[in-house]
Coordinates of C-alpha atoms in Angstrom, one line a residue:
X1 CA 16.6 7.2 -30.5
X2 CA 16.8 3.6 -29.0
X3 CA 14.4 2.1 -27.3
X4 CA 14.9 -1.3 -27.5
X5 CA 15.8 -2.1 -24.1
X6 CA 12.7 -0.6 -22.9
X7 CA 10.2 -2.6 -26.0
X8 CA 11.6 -5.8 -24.4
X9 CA 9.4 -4.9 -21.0
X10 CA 5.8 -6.9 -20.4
X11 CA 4.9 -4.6 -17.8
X12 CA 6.4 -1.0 -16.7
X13 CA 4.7 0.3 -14.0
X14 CA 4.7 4.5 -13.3
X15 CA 3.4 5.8 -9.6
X16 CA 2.7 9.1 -8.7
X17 CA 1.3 12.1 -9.3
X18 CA 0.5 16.1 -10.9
X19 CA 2.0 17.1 -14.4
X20 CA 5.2 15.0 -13.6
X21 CA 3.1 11.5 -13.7
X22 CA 1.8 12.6 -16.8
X23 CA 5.1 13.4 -18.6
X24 CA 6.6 10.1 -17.8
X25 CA 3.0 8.1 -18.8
X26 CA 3.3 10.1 -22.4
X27 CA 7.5 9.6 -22.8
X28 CA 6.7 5.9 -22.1
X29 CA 3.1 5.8 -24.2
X30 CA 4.7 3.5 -27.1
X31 CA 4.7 0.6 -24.7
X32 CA 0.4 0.8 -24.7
X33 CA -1.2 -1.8 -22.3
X34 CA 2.0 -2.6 -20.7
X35 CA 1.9 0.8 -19.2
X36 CA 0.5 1.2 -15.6
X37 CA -0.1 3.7 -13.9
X38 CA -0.6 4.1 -10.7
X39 CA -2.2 7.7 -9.8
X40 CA -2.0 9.3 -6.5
X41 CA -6.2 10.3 -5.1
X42 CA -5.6 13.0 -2.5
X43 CA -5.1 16.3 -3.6
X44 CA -8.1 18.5 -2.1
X45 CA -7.3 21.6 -3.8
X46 CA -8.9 23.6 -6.8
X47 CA -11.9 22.0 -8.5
X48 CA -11.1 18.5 -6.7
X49 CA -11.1 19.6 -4.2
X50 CA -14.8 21.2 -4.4
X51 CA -16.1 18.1 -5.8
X52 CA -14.3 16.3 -3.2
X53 CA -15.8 18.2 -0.7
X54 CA -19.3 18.1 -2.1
X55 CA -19.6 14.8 -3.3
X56 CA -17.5 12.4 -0.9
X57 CA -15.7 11.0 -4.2
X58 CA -11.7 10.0 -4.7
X59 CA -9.2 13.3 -6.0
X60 CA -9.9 12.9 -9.5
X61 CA -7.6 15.8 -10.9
X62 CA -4.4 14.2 -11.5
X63 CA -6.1 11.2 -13.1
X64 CA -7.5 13.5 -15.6
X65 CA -4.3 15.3 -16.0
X66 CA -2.5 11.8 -16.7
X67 CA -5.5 10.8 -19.1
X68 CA -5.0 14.5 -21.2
X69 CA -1.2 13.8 -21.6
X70 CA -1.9 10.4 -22.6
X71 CA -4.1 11.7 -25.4
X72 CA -2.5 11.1 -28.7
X73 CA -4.9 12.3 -31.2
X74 CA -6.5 15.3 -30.2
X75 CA -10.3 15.5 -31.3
X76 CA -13.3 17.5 -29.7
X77 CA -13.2 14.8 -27.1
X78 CA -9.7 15.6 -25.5
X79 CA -10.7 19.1 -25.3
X80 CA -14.2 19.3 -23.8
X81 CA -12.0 16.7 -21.3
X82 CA -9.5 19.5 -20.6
X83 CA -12.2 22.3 -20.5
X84 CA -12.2 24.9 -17.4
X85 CA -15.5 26.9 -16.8
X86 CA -14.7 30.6 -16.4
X87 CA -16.8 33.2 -14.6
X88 CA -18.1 33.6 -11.4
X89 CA -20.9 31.0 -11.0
X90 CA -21.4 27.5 -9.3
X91 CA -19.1 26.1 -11.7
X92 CA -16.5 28.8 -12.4
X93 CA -13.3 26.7 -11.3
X94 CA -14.4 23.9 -12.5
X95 CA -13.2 21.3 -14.3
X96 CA -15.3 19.3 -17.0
X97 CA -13.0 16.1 -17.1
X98 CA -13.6 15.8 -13.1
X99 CA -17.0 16.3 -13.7
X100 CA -17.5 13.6 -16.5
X101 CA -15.1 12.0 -14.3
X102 CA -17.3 11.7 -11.4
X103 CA -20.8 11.3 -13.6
X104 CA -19.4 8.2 -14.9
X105 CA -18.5 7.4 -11.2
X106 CA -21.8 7.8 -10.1
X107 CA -23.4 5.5 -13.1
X108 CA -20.8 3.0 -12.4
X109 CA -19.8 0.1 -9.9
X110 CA -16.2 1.5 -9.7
X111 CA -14.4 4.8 -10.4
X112 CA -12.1 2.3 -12.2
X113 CA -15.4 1.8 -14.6
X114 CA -15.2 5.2 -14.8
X115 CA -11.5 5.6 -16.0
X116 CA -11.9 2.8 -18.4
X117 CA -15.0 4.2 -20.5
X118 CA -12.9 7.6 -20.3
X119 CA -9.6 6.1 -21.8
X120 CA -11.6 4.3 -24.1
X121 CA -13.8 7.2 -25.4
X122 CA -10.3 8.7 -26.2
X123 CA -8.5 5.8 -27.4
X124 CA -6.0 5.6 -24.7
X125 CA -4.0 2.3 -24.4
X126 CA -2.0 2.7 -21.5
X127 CA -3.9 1.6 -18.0
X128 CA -4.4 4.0 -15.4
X129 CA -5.2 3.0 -11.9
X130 CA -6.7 5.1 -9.1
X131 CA -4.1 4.1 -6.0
X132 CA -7.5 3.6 -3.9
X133 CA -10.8 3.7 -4.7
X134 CA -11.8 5.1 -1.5
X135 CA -11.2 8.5 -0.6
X136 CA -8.5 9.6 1.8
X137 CA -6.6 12.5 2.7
X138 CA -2.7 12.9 2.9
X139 CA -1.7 14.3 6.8
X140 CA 1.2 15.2 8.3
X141 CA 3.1 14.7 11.9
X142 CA 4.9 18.1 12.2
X143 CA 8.0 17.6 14.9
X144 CA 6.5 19.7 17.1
X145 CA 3.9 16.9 17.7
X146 CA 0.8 19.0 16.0
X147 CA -1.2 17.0 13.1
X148 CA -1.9 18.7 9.8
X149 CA -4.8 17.3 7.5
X150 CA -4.7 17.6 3.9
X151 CA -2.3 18.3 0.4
X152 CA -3.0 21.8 0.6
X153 CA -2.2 22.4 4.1
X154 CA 1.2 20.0 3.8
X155 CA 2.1 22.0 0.8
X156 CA 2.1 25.4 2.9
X157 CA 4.3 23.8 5.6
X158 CA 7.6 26.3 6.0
X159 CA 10.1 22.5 7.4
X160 CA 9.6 19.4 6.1
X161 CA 7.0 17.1 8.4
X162 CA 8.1 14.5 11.0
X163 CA 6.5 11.8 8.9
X164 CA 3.0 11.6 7.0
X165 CA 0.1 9.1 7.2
X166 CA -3.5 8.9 5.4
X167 CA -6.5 9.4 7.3
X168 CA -8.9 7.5 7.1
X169 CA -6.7 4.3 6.4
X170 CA -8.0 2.7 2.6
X171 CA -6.7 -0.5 0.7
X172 CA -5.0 -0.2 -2.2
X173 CA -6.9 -1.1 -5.3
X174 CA -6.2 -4.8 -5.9
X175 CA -5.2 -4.2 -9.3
X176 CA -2.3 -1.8 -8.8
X177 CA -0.9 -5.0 -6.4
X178 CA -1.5 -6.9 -9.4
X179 CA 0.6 -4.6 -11.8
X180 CA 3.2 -3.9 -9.5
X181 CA 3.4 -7.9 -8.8
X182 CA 4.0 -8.3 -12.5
X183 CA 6.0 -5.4 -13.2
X184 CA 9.6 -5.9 -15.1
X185 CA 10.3 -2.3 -13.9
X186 CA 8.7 0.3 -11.5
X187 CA 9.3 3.9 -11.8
X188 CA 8.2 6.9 -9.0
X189 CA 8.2 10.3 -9.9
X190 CA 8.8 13.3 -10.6
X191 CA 6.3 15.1 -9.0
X192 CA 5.5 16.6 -5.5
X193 CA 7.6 14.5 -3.5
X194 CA 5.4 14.8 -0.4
X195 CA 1.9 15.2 -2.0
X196 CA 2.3 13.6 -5.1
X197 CA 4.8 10.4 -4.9
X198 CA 4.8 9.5 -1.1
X199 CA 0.5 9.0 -0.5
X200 CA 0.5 5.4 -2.6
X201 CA 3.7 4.5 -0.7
X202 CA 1.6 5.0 2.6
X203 CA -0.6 2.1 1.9
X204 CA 1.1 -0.6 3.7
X205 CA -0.1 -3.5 0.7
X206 CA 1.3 -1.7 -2.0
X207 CA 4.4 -0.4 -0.3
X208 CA 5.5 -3.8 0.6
X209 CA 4.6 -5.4 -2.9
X210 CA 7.2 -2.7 -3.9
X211 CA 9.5 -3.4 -1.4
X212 CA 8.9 -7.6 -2.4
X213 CA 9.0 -7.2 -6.2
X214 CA 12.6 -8.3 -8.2
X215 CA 11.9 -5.3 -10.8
X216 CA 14.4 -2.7 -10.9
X217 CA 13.0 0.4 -9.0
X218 CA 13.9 3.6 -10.4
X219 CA 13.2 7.4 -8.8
X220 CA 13.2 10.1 -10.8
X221 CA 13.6 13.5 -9.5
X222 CA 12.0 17.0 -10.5
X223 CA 14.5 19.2 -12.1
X224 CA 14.1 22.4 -10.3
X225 CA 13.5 22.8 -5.8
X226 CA 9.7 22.9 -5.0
X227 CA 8.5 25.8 -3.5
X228 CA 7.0 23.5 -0.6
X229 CA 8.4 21.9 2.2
X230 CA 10.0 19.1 0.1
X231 CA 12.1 22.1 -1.4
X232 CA 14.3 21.8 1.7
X233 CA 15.0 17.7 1.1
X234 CA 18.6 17.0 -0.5
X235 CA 18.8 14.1 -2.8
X236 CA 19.9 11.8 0.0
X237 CA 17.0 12.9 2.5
X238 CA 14.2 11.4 -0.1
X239 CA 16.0 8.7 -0.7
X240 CA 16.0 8.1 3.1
X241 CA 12.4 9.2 2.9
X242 CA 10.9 6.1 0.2
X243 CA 13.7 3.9 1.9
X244 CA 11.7 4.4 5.0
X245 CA 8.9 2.7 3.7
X246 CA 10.3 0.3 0.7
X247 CA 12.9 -1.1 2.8
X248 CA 16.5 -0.1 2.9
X249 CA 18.7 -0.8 -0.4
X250 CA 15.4 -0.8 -2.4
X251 CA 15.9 1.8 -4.8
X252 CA 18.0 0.7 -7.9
X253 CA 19.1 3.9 -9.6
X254 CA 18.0 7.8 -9.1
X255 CA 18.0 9.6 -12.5
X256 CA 18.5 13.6 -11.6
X257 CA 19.9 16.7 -12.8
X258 CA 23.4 18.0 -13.4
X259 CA 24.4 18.7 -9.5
X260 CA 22.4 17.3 -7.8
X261 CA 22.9 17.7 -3.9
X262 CA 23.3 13.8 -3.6
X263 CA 25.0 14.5 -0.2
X264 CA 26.8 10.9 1.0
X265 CA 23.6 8.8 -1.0
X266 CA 25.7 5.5 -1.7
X267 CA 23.3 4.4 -4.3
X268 CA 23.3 5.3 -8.5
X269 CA 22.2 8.3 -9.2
X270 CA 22.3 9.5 -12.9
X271 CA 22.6 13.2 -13.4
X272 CA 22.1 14.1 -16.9
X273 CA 20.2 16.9 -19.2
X274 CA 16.5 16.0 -18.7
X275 CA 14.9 19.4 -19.3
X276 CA 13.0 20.4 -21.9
X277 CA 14.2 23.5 -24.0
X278 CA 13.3 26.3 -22.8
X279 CA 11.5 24.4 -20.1
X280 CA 13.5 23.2 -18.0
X281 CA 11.3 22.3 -14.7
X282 CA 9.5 19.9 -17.3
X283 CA 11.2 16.8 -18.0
X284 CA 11.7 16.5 -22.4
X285 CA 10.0 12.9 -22.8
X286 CA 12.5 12.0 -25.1
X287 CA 15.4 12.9 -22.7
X288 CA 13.8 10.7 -20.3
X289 CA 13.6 7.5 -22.5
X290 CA 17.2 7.9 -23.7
X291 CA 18.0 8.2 -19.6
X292 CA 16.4 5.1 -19.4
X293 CA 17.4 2.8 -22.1
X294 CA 21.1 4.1 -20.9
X295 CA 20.7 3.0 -17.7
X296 CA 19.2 -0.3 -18.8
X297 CA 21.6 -1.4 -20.9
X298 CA 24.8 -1.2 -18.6
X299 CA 25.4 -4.8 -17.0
X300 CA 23.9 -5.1 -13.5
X301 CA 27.8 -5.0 -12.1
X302 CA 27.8 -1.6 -13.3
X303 CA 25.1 0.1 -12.2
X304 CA 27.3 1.3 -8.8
X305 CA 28.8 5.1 -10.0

């Protein structure tokens, strides 16, 4: 496998969410500190949830999931991270990366302090970024004109929502404007497309440093329907969708599977094999970095299919 077009990159920059975030943060892990990612804080279900809920902190779950896949020697460290208590106590449920997660919080200035100490206590080179430090949660404008609060709640929705907003308003943390300022190429998804890839576009800051930035934009869509209300969205619709907010003509290439319903989206969209064996709602990190370098190395004047 090639990956020389992608080695030549000073900054890649990944945003998103869930187990998809991670995959594409550990497929692209040979690039170390010129990997950012930039990790969606709202989920409110499960453990997060709780601790969310009790302690008034950011959704720390899918930064810990990113942080496990990014793990590349596994040691007692990475797996008192991952650790779940069982039984039917206070802490049943419970993660104990959210928890270290949110003591190292609590001892420190910033959850970024947090995240840092983490990645470095497991030797992780790639940066992670919180999209805010301050905690928010994802709602939803159904059309019928009623307001539903929280990724748990937009997740059982039966019709995709009218539109979706964050409440209450938070800033983007200034480093993610930073990376995506610098980035040579910025990458959303797979994951959730409402709960997982749209929150960080929501801040207005960080979706117009998208929408401002000369680096090729490339969206990268899960392999199988979701069961939620994004499960009803063709191709074309969530194109429309990030268009919406990153400003029409934004979006340089859509890598996808084999059919695809692209519906009359003008724009590329690769379709190719990107399922792992047996697997195939998870994306095989090596299929994904040959997608890549493909797509990179055809002239600019060809990337129209």
């Amino acid at each position: 496998m090639s990956i020389e077009a992608l080695t030549q990159f000073k900054k890649v920059v990944a945003l998103g969410g869930g187990h998809g975030m991670g995959r594409v943060l550990s497929a692209l892990s040979f690039l170390g500190p010129r990997l950012t990612g930039i990790v969606t804080t709202t989920d409110n279900g499960g453990s997060t949830g709780r601790l969310r809920k009790s302690q008034s902190c950011i959704a720390w779950g899918d930064l810990r999931n990113c942080l496990n896949q990014l793990v590349t020697t596994p040691g007692t460290g990475s797996l008192l991270f991952e650790y779940r208590f069982t039984g039917n106590g206070e802490l049943a449920g419970h993660n104990l990366g959210n928890l270290m997660l949110l003591a190292l919080d609590n001892l420190c200035v910033r959850p970024l302090d947090a995240i840092e100490l983490i990645s470095d206590m497991l030797h992780i080179e790639p940066r992670l970024l919180p999209m805010s430090e301050h905690p928010t949660d994802l709602c939803a404008r159904t059309p019928c004109g009623s307001h539903i609060i929280g990724e748990v709640s937009v997740d059982q929705l039966e019709t995709p929502p009218h539109s979706l907003f964050l409440h209450p308003p938070v800033p983007a943390i200034r480093e993610a404007l930073d990376a995506v300022e610098q980035a040579d190429l910025i990458l959303l998804g797979p994951g959730s497309f409402f709960t997982s890839i749209m929150p960080p576009l929501l801040m207005p800051e960080l979706a117009r440093a998208i929408e401002q930035s000369r680096a090729p934009l490339v969206f990268i869509t899960n392999l199988v329907n979701e069961a939620g209300p994004a499960g009803h969205l063709s191709l074309e619709a969530q194109c429309h969708w990030l268009e919406s907010l990153l400003g029409r003509g934004r979006l340089d290439a859509v890598l996808a599977p084999p059919g695809s319903r692209r519906g009359d989206w003008p724009g590329t969209v690769i379709e190719t094999e990107l399922g792992e064996a047996g697997l195939p709602h998870r994306h095989d990190r090596e299929k994904l970095r040959d997608a890549l370098e493909q797509w990179l190395q055809i002239p600019p004047s060809g990337h129209q299919l």
